[in-house]
Tab-separated table of C-alpha atoms in Angstrom:
chain	number	residue	atom	x	y	z
A	121	MET	CA	294.538	179.831	189.928
A	122	THR	CA	296.896	178.816	187.109
A	123	LYS	CA	299.847	176.780	188.380
A	124	PRO	CA	302.919	178.937	188.625
A	125	LEU	CA	306.082	178.292	186.596
A	126	ARG	CA	308.803	177.719	189.145
A	127	LEU	CA	312.382	178.689	188.473
A	128	GLY	CA	315.691	177.505	189.976
A	129	ILE	CA	318.322	180.110	189.377
A	130	ALA	CA	322.029	179.048	189.511
A	131	GLY	CA	324.386	182.006	189.640
A	132	LEU	CA	323.581	185.301	191.326
A	133	GLY	CA	325.935	187.572	189.574
A	134	THR	CA	324.958	190.631	187.598
A	135	VAL	CA	322.581	188.735	185.310
A	136	GLY	CA	321.149	186.516	188.049
A	137	VAL	CA	320.382	189.487	190.285
A	138	GLY	CA	318.838	191.213	187.281
A	139	VAL	CA	316.459	188.305	186.768
A	140	VAL	CA	315.458	188.208	190.410
A	141	LYS	CA	314.745	191.958	190.315
A	142	ILE	CA	312.438	191.640	187.328
A	143	ILE	CA	310.478	188.799	188.861
A	144	ARG	CA	310.104	190.694	192.087
A	145	HIS	CA	309.215	194.028	190.603
A	146	LYS	CA	307.161	192.980	187.555
A	147	ALA	CA	305.300	190.014	188.770
A	148	ALA	CA	301.866	191.166	187.559
A	149	LEU	CA	303.286	192.034	184.089
A	150	LEU	CA	304.974	188.728	183.760
A	151	GLU	CA	301.918	186.823	184.682
A	152	ALA	CA	299.788	188.736	182.272
A	153	ARG	CA	302.116	188.111	179.451
A	154	GLY	CA	303.069	184.584	180.301
A	155	GLY	CA	299.488	183.461	181.303
A	156	ARG	CA	300.652	182.117	184.635
A	157	PRO	CA	302.693	183.360	187.622
A	158	ILE	CA	306.480	183.253	187.449
A	159	THR	CA	308.036	182.386	190.828
A	160	ILE	CA	311.511	181.453	192.156
A	161	SER	CA	311.658	178.222	194.258
A	162	ALA	CA	315.364	178.144	194.896
A	163	VAL	CA	318.770	179.684	194.101
A	164	CYS	CA	322.339	178.764	194.109
A	165	ALA	CA	325.402	180.914	194.420
A	166	ARG	CA	328.958	180.908	195.879
A	167	SER	CA	328.069	182.990	198.959
A	168	ARG	CA	324.862	183.064	200.891
A	169	VAL	CA	325.881	186.189	202.891
A	170	LYS	CA	326.969	188.525	200.098
A	171	ASP	CA	324.795	191.710	199.875
A	172	ARG	CA	323.409	191.608	196.325
A	173	GLY	CA	321.103	194.589	196.611
A	174	VAL	CA	317.955	192.411	196.428
A	175	PRO	CA	316.133	190.365	199.090
A	176	LEU	CA	316.830	186.561	198.743
A	177	ASP	CA	315.662	185.323	202.076
A	178	GLY	CA	312.365	184.158	200.620
A	179	TYR	CA	314.104	181.492	198.382
A	180	ASP	CA	315.497	178.188	199.321
A	181	TRP	CA	319.270	177.817	198.904
A	182	GLU	CA	321.259	174.921	197.398
A	183	ASP	CA	324.992	174.464	197.868
A	184	ASP	CA	325.526	173.312	194.341
A	185	ALA	CA	323.965	173.711	190.888
A	186	VAL	CA	323.374	170.143	190.278
A	187	SER	CA	321.161	169.766	193.421
A	188	LEU	CA	319.261	172.844	192.342
A	189	ALA	CA	318.703	171.407	188.871
A	190	GLN	CA	317.263	168.182	190.302
A	191	ARG	CA	314.722	169.732	192.733
A	192	ASP	CA	311.071	168.608	192.392
A	193	ASP	CA	309.921	172.160	192.764
A	194	VAL	CA	311.884	173.548	189.874
A	195	ASP	CA	310.226	173.537	186.369
A	196	VAL	CA	312.799	175.704	184.621
A	197	PHE	CA	316.517	175.618	185.438
A	198	VAL	CA	318.037	178.986	184.769
A	199	GLU	CA	321.860	178.578	184.283
A	200	LEU	CA	323.783	181.745	184.851
A	201	VAL	CA	326.967	180.238	186.216
A	202	GLY	CA	329.069	180.414	183.018
A	203	GLY	CA	331.938	178.389	181.727
A	204	SER	CA	331.977	175.663	178.995
A	205	ASP	CA	332.372	172.824	181.493
A	206	GLY	CA	332.305	172.268	185.204
A	207	PRO	CA	329.253	173.009	187.333
A	208	ALA	CA	327.405	174.687	184.402
A	209	LYS	CA	327.571	171.729	182.168
A	210	ALA	CA	326.944	169.204	184.927
A	211	ALA	CA	323.897	171.026	186.155
A	212	THR	CA	322.426	171.724	182.669
A	213	GLU	CA	322.840	167.923	181.832
A	214	ALA	CA	321.215	167.048	185.146
A	215	ALA	CA	318.230	169.371	184.506
A	216	LEU	CA	317.684	167.878	181.112
A	217	ARG	CA	317.938	164.311	182.322
A	218	ALA	CA	315.226	165.189	184.797
A	219	GLY	CA	313.025	166.514	181.999
A	220	LYS	CA	313.283	170.142	182.990
A	221	ASP	CA	313.386	173.016	180.632
A	222	VAL	CA	316.610	175.135	180.675
A	223	VAL	CA	317.254	178.830	180.031
A	224	THR	CA	320.973	179.830	179.817
A	225	ALA	CA	323.084	182.796	179.132
A	226	ASN	CA	326.125	180.661	178.583
A	227	LYS	CA	327.521	180.943	174.977
A	228	ALA	CA	330.710	179.036	175.894
A	229	LEU	CA	328.750	175.991	177.027
A	230	LEU	CA	326.648	175.914	173.905
A	231	ALA	CA	329.537	176.741	171.594
A	232	HIS	CA	331.342	173.641	172.815
A	233	HIS	CA	328.500	171.276	173.682
A	234	GLY	CA	325.430	172.711	171.900
A	235	GLN	CA	324.719	169.635	169.713
A	236	ASN	CA	324.846	167.154	172.542
A	237	LEU	CA	322.746	169.296	174.793
A	238	ALA	CA	320.141	169.951	172.030
A	239	GLN	CA	319.875	166.156	171.600
A	240	ALA	CA	319.536	165.620	175.352
A	241	ALA	CA	316.723	168.180	175.516
A	242	GLU	CA	314.806	166.604	172.636
A	243	LYS	CA	315.204	163.104	174.111
A	244	VAL	CA	313.069	164.053	177.123
A	245	GLY	CA	310.823	166.634	175.410
A	246	ALA	CA	312.388	169.590	177.166
A	247	VAL	CA	313.514	172.940	175.616
A	248	LEU	CA	316.855	174.617	175.856
A	249	ARG	CA	316.742	178.333	175.158
A	250	PHE	CA	319.745	180.816	175.013
A	251	GLU	CA	318.597	184.252	173.884
A	252	ALA	CA	320.712	185.901	176.610
A	253	ALA	CA	323.797	184.121	175.371
A	254	VAL	CA	324.079	186.143	172.207
A	255	ALA	CA	324.069	190.003	172.049
A	256	GLY	CA	322.558	190.666	175.467
A	257	GLY	CA	319.255	192.319	175.095
A	258	ILE	CA	319.018	192.020	171.304
A	259	PRO	CA	316.395	189.372	170.426
A	260	VAL	CA	318.446	187.878	167.516
A	261	VAL	CA	317.968	184.203	168.399
A	262	LYS	CA	314.191	184.698	168.341
A	263	ALA	CA	314.435	186.687	165.120
A	264	LEU	CA	316.298	183.839	163.393
A	265	THR	CA	314.352	180.841	164.828
A	266	GLU	CA	310.946	182.412	164.493
A	267	GLY	CA	310.514	185.753	162.855
A	268	LEU	CA	312.655	184.935	159.827
A	269	ALA	CA	311.884	181.166	159.677
A	270	GLY	CA	310.487	181.664	156.177
A	271	ASN	CA	313.808	182.995	154.836
A	272	ASP	CA	316.878	181.355	153.444
A	273	ILE	CA	319.500	183.291	155.250
A	274	MET	CA	322.329	184.640	153.030
A	275	ARG	CA	324.598	186.143	155.597
A	276	VAL	CA	324.761	187.060	159.260
A	277	MET	CA	327.341	189.712	160.523
A	278	GLY	CA	327.698	191.918	163.462
A	279	VAL	CA	329.603	193.536	166.346
A	280	MET	CA	329.001	191.112	169.233
A	281	ASN	CA	331.458	192.278	171.871
A	282	GLY	CA	330.818	195.617	173.443
A	283	THR	CA	334.213	195.783	175.156
A	284	CYS	CA	336.042	195.553	171.814
A	285	ASN	CA	333.839	198.153	170.287
A	286	TYR	CA	334.364	200.427	173.248
A	287	ILE	CA	338.098	200.056	172.903
A	288	LEU	CA	338.197	200.712	169.167
A	289	THR	CA	335.777	203.764	169.404
A	290	ARG	CA	337.765	205.293	172.265
A	291	MET	CA	341.036	204.892	170.265
A	292	GLU	CA	339.384	206.911	167.595
A	293	SER	CA	337.439	209.503	169.649
A	294	GLY	CA	340.245	210.041	172.251
A	295	GLY	CA	343.298	209.477	170.013
A	296	LEU	CA	344.323	206.736	172.422
A	297	THR	CA	346.732	203.871	171.818
A	298	TYR	CA	345.408	200.356	172.097
A	299	ASP	CA	347.113	199.934	175.487
A	300	GLU	CA	345.529	203.193	176.875
A	301	ALA	CA	342.047	202.241	175.749
A	302	PHE	CA	342.447	198.735	177.142
A	303	ALA	CA	343.428	200.125	180.444
A	304	GLU	CA	340.416	202.438	180.520
A	305	ALA	CA	337.982	199.684	179.652
A	306	ASP	CA	339.589	197.542	182.373
A	307	GLY	CA	339.138	200.265	184.883
A	308	LEU	CA	335.512	200.530	184.061
A	309	GLY	CA	335.073	196.841	184.708
A	310	TYR	CA	334.248	195.981	181.020
A	311	LEU	CA	336.792	193.175	180.629
A	312	GLU	CA	336.311	189.505	181.460
A	313	ALA	CA	338.454	187.926	184.194
A	314	ASP	CA	340.445	186.582	181.281
A	315	PRO	CA	340.683	189.627	178.979
A	316	ASN	CA	341.635	187.500	175.983
A	317	LEU	CA	337.994	186.225	175.898
A	318	ASP	CA	337.079	189.736	174.814
A	319	VAL	CA	340.003	191.200	172.969
A	320	GLY	CA	341.003	187.871	171.426
A	321	GLY	CA	337.589	187.563	169.773
A	322	ILE	CA	336.784	184.350	171.599
A	323	ASP	CA	333.649	185.628	173.366
A	324	ALA	CA	332.289	186.960	170.114
A	325	GLY	CA	333.392	183.897	168.225
A	326	HIS	CA	331.238	181.751	170.513
A	327	LYS	CA	328.228	183.876	169.691
A	328	LEU	CA	328.916	183.715	166.026
A	329	SER	CA	329.056	179.939	166.015
A	330	LEU	CA	325.583	179.731	167.621
A	331	LEU	CA	324.022	182.096	165.106
A	332	ALA	CA	325.619	180.243	162.232
A	333	SER	CA	324.002	177.007	163.455
A	334	ILE	CA	320.472	178.572	163.423
A	335	ALA	CA	320.939	180.475	160.192
A	336	PHE	CA	322.272	177.688	158.074
A	337	GLY	CA	320.916	174.489	159.857
A	338	THR	CA	324.242	173.180	160.743
A	339	GLN	CA	325.764	171.655	163.997
A	340	VAL	CA	327.563	174.157	166.115
A	341	ASP	CA	331.267	174.324	164.936
A	342	PHE	CA	333.082	176.776	167.016
A	343	ASP	CA	336.473	175.087	166.269
A	344	SER	CA	336.160	176.279	162.610
A	345	VAL	CA	335.595	179.880	163.432
A	346	GLU	CA	338.548	181.978	162.238
A	347	LEU	CA	339.551	184.144	165.175
A	348	GLU	CA	341.738	187.258	165.185
A	349	GLY	CA	341.617	189.764	168.071
A	350	ILE	CA	342.036	193.489	168.063
A	351	GLY	CA	345.393	193.646	169.905
A	352	ARG	CA	347.456	194.473	166.783
A	353	VAL	CA	345.108	197.376	165.747
A	354	SER	CA	347.007	200.668	166.140
A	355	ILE	CA	345.923	204.222	166.286
A	356	GLU	CA	347.514	204.665	162.899
A	357	ASP	CA	345.249	202.091	161.538
A	358	ILE	CA	342.161	203.776	163.016
A	359	ARG	CA	343.313	207.110	161.522
A	360	GLN	CA	344.058	205.702	158.099
A	361	ALA	CA	340.775	203.922	157.988
A	362	ALA	CA	338.964	207.247	158.915
A	363	ASP	CA	340.848	208.960	156.012
A	364	MET	CA	339.532	206.421	153.571
A	365	GLY	CA	335.963	206.616	154.921
A	366	TYR	CA	335.980	203.523	157.020
A	367	LYS	CA	335.816	202.495	160.725
A	368	VAL	CA	337.606	199.559	162.295
A	369	LYS	CA	335.292	197.027	163.997
A	370	LEU	CA	335.681	193.465	165.544
A	371	LEU	CA	333.274	192.044	162.988
A	372	GLY	CA	331.771	188.522	163.007
A	373	VAL	CA	330.568	187.190	159.558
A	374	CYS	CA	329.043	183.896	158.755
A	375	GLN	CA	327.758	182.776	155.368
A	376	MET	CA	327.298	179.520	153.366
A	377	THR	CA	329.158	179.528	150.115
A	378	GLY	CA	329.999	176.986	147.460
A	379	ARG	CA	333.357	176.452	149.346
A	380	GLY	CA	331.562	175.705	152.566
A	381	LEU	CA	330.607	177.569	155.747
A	382	GLU	CA	332.520	180.684	156.382
A	383	GLN	CA	332.776	181.829	160.051
A	384	ARG	CA	335.108	184.778	160.636
A	385	MET	CA	335.649	186.959	163.756
A	386	SER	CA	338.308	189.526	162.991
A	387	PRO	CA	338.986	193.252	162.896
A	388	CYS	CA	337.578	194.634	159.598
A	389	LEU	CA	337.186	198.036	157.917
A	390	VAL	CA	333.475	198.870	157.330
A	391	PRO	CA	332.063	201.916	155.626
A	392	ALA	CA	331.775	204.823	158.151
A	393	THR	CA	328.404	205.743	156.959
A	394	SER	CA	327.020	202.158	157.354
A	395	PRO	CA	325.042	201.209	160.451
A	396	LEU	CA	327.910	199.123	161.687
A	397	GLY	CA	330.263	202.002	161.047
A	398	GLN	CA	328.137	204.320	163.103
A	399	LEU	CA	327.975	201.969	166.115
A	400	GLU	CA	329.661	203.592	169.139
A	401	GLY	CA	330.727	202.526	172.592
A	402	GLY	CA	329.675	199.190	174.191
A	403	THR	CA	326.614	198.699	171.817
A	404	ASN	CA	326.109	195.543	169.830
A	405	MET	CA	324.626	195.221	166.362
A	406	VAL	CA	323.594	192.140	164.287
A	407	VAL	CA	322.779	192.422	160.659
A	408	ILE	CA	320.824	189.527	159.040
A	409	GLU	CA	320.266	189.133	155.270
A	410	GLY	CA	317.430	186.974	154.180
A	411	ASP	CA	316.306	186.125	150.645
A	412	GLN	CA	312.728	187.369	151.321
A	413	VAL	CA	313.128	190.310	153.762
A	414	GLY	CA	316.458	191.686	152.578
A	415	GLN	CA	318.674	193.198	155.243
A	416	ILE	CA	317.468	193.433	158.926
A	417	VAL	CA	319.525	195.471	161.491
A	418	LEU	CA	319.219	194.741	165.151
A	419	ARG	CA	320.972	197.159	167.567
A	420	GLY	CA	320.980	197.328	171.313
A	421	ALA	CA	322.811	196.834	174.676
A	422	GLY	CA	324.894	193.676	174.308
A	423	ALA	CA	325.509	193.108	178.038
A	424	GLY	CA	324.654	194.342	181.459
A	425	GLU	CA	322.172	193.530	184.143
A	426	GLY	CA	318.988	194.797	182.550
A	427	PRO	CA	319.455	193.894	178.946
A	428	THR	CA	320.636	190.276	179.622
A	429	ALA	CA	318.178	189.670	182.328
A	430	SER	CA	315.496	190.880	179.861
A	431	ALA	CA	316.610	188.221	177.371
A	432	VAL	CA	316.468	185.499	180.041
A	433	LEU	CA	312.866	186.454	181.003
A	434	GLY	CA	311.933	186.487	177.268
A	435	ASP	CA	312.759	182.785	177.153
A	436	VAL	CA	310.968	182.143	180.430
A	437	ILE	CA	307.832	183.800	179.230
A	438	ASP	CA	307.910	181.741	176.105
A	439	ILE	CA	308.096	178.531	178.131
A	440	ALA	CA	305.288	179.802	180.370
A	441	ARG	CA	303.153	180.349	177.280
A	442	GLY	CA	303.840	176.826	176.072
A	443	THR	CA	306.047	177.883	173.173
A	444	ARG	CA	308.305	174.934	172.330
A	445	VAL	CA	311.126	175.740	169.934
A	446	SER	CA	313.976	173.478	169.009
A	447	THR	CA	317.292	174.687	170.470
A	448	PHE	CA	318.711	175.808	167.037
A	449	GLY	CA	315.419	176.257	165.227
A	450	GLN	CA	314.980	172.776	163.883
A	451	SER	CA	315.463	169.279	165.299
A	452	SER	CA	319.073	168.388	166.305
A	453	GLY	CA	318.961	165.301	164.011
A	454	SER	CA	318.341	167.452	160.987
A	455	LEU	CA	321.290	169.678	161.605
A	456	THR	CA	324.109	168.845	159.179
A	457	LYS	CA	327.775	168.661	159.986
A	458	PRO	CA	329.226	171.825	158.298
A	459	LYS	CA	331.970	171.764	155.830
A	460	PRO	CA	334.284	174.614	156.769
A	461	ALA	CA	335.175	176.960	153.902
A	462	ILE	CA	338.893	176.532	153.108
A	463	THR	CA	339.182	180.043	151.714
A	464	SER	CA	337.018	183.085	152.414
A	465	THR	CA	335.096	185.160	149.920
A	466	PRO	CA	337.337	187.464	148.089
A	467	ALA	CA	337.520	191.066	149.442
A	468	PRO	CA	339.844	194.027	149.345
A	469	TYR	CA	342.275	194.357	152.153
A	470	TYR	CA	344.123	197.134	154.052
A	471	LEU	CA	347.731	196.475	154.687
A	472	ARG	CA	350.178	198.217	156.942
A	473	LEU	CA	353.813	197.363	157.011
A	474	MET	CA	357.015	198.869	158.182
A	475	LEU	CA	359.379	199.233	155.258
A	476	LEU	CA	363.164	199.463	155.684
A	477	ASP	CA	364.738	202.547	153.949
A	478	LYS	CA	366.541	200.626	151.286
A	479	PRO	CA	366.672	201.231	147.558
A	480	GLY	CA	364.048	199.127	145.695
A	481	ALA	CA	362.283	198.118	148.881
A	482	LEU	CA	358.871	199.233	147.702
A	483	ALA	CA	359.320	197.486	144.358
A	484	LYS	CA	360.161	194.241	146.123
A	485	VAL	CA	356.913	194.359	148.179
A	486	ALA	CA	354.896	195.238	145.038
A	487	ALA	CA	356.486	192.248	143.209
A	488	VAL	CA	355.758	189.819	146.012
A	489	LEU	CA	352.150	190.829	146.025
A	490	GLY	CA	351.955	190.450	142.338
A	491	GLU	CA	353.479	187.009	142.336
A	492	ALA	CA	350.784	185.818	144.801
A	493	GLY	CA	348.122	187.244	142.540
A	494	VAL	CA	347.304	190.195	144.814
A	495	SER	CA	346.619	193.425	142.917
A	496	ILE	CA	347.284	196.793	144.499
A	497	ASN	CA	344.500	199.399	144.328
A	498	ARG	CA	346.326	202.246	146.087
A	499	MET	CA	349.450	202.726	147.984
A	500	ARG	CA	350.740	205.407	150.311
A	501	GLN	CA	354.212	205.794	151.963
A	502	ARG	CA	354.251	208.012	155.073
A	503	SER	CA	357.094	210.458	155.691
A	504	HIS	CA	359.623	209.367	158.264
A	505	ASP	CA	362.755	210.271	160.188
A	506	GLN	CA	363.763	206.794	161.186
A	507	ASP	CA	365.221	203.827	159.379
A	508	THR	CA	361.779	202.407	158.700
A	509	ALA	CA	358.684	203.980	157.214
A	510	PRO	CA	354.933	202.931	157.354
A	511	VAL	CA	353.496	201.822	154.047
A	512	LEU	CA	349.807	201.674	153.568
A	513	ILE	CA	348.302	199.538	150.888
A	514	VAL	CA	344.738	198.761	149.812
A	515	THR	CA	344.329	195.772	147.537
A	516	HIS	CA	341.790	194.846	144.958
A	517	LYS	CA	339.659	191.903	145.902
A	518	THR	CA	341.650	188.876	146.764
A	519	THR	CA	341.465	185.719	149.029
A	520	ARG	CA	342.972	185.612	152.417
A	521	ALA	CA	344.917	182.612	151.261
A	522	ALA	CA	346.659	184.542	148.441
A	523	LEU	CA	347.276	187.378	150.832
A	524	ASP	CA	348.892	185.116	153.436
A	525	THR	CA	351.108	183.646	150.739
A	526	ALA	CA	352.362	187.122	149.887
A	527	LEU	CA	352.794	188.180	153.529
A	528	ALA	CA	354.857	185.023	154.220
A	529	ALA	CA	357.026	185.756	151.133
A	530	MET	CA	357.722	189.244	152.309
A	531	VAL	CA	359.891	187.869	155.135
A	532	GLY	CA	362.450	186.687	152.507
A	533	THR	CA	362.702	190.164	150.895
A	534	ARG	CA	364.427	191.456	154.020
A	535	VAL	CA	362.954	194.898	153.498
A	536	VAL	CA	360.015	194.524	155.900
A	537	GLU	CA	360.401	194.966	159.636
A	538	GLY	CA	358.020	193.174	162.010
A	539	GLU	CA	354.771	191.466	161.023
A	540	PRO	CA	352.395	193.343	158.610
A	541	VAL	CA	348.890	194.166	159.710
A	542	ALA	CA	346.220	192.979	157.306
A	543	LEU	CA	342.483	194.017	157.831
A	544	ARG	CA	339.729	192.900	155.580
A	545	ILE	CA	337.458	195.550	154.060
A	546	GLU	CA	333.945	194.103	154.369
A	547	GLN	CA	331.412	194.857	151.760
A	548	LEU	CA	328.020	195.801	153.283
């Protein structure tokens, strides 16, 4: 009988339990596809007595993840603890030092330490796989590292946080304010313990930095990702976008340009008829543009027990088959240190600002934009009964740097109340 591939699973939350269930219920299928049995030697979690809805008494328990990673009867360490440092990092490093392969769903760990961990894996001939860390059940890592390996990648973009997409689509479909949609998502258990990881764009930014590394052969550089969350998007912005034929999405975009590597995670307007514009609820979507294949669209569940556990098992099966792929698609030594783009690719922008009811106020705003080199495509002033009125502007293509110069200068005009909202209109 072929020697089984023995797993040690650290973390028995939603994803860990999902992995255990698949191994228990689909043992024959996994063996047939992997060419050898897939078994669990031991597990590690905070509580041994918690009822997780799946039998665990047949597995050894370890009190800490590092001890689990070092066991002689563990071939593959499955890290599902989470967090960029602490036990997850210590146990992953311990597993790699011991020459064990690692499968993880931890995007924060790799976004902050991916280069060092990739080097550690290569040093001992181990593999470090992380399909489950990016977009849940969507096999985007495999698509980039394997299926599209013959392409120069031009651009990767996508909606990579289901919670944010749920909030934005509920604002539109239910006519809800941001706070109302946020509370609804929280009540459904969609938000992280620290909600800013979701709505601040950090979670999705981690994922984008990993895809950028694979797509462009660069070292992971999360610190250079431009992050903007969805907290300032209003129901007014949602409605105005719809009137213009757009939807508002928290959109990640990475591309290599003559100015350097662009990595942006921010709320954008996308055409309502595009695949991204039609994406509803908590679903994720990643769009990849290659020089040989053109545009590839991958859509599916971005989180949850089944989809993420499915991604974990996909990596495990590859290891069982003997597939050895470098962490980011090529050797860590060949990954270049990226030069962050100082300015982003020019694009039109949607602006919303509250204009004081003063003579010449609109002219002052137009003048400030013109002085910064920002050309107005169209402008609309909403009717009002107060001392301020919302003004909506769509610019021609401009850089964010020029737009920021104009927005900063608007403060000196003393005709704009509060901070204007600026949303990029992404060309697809």
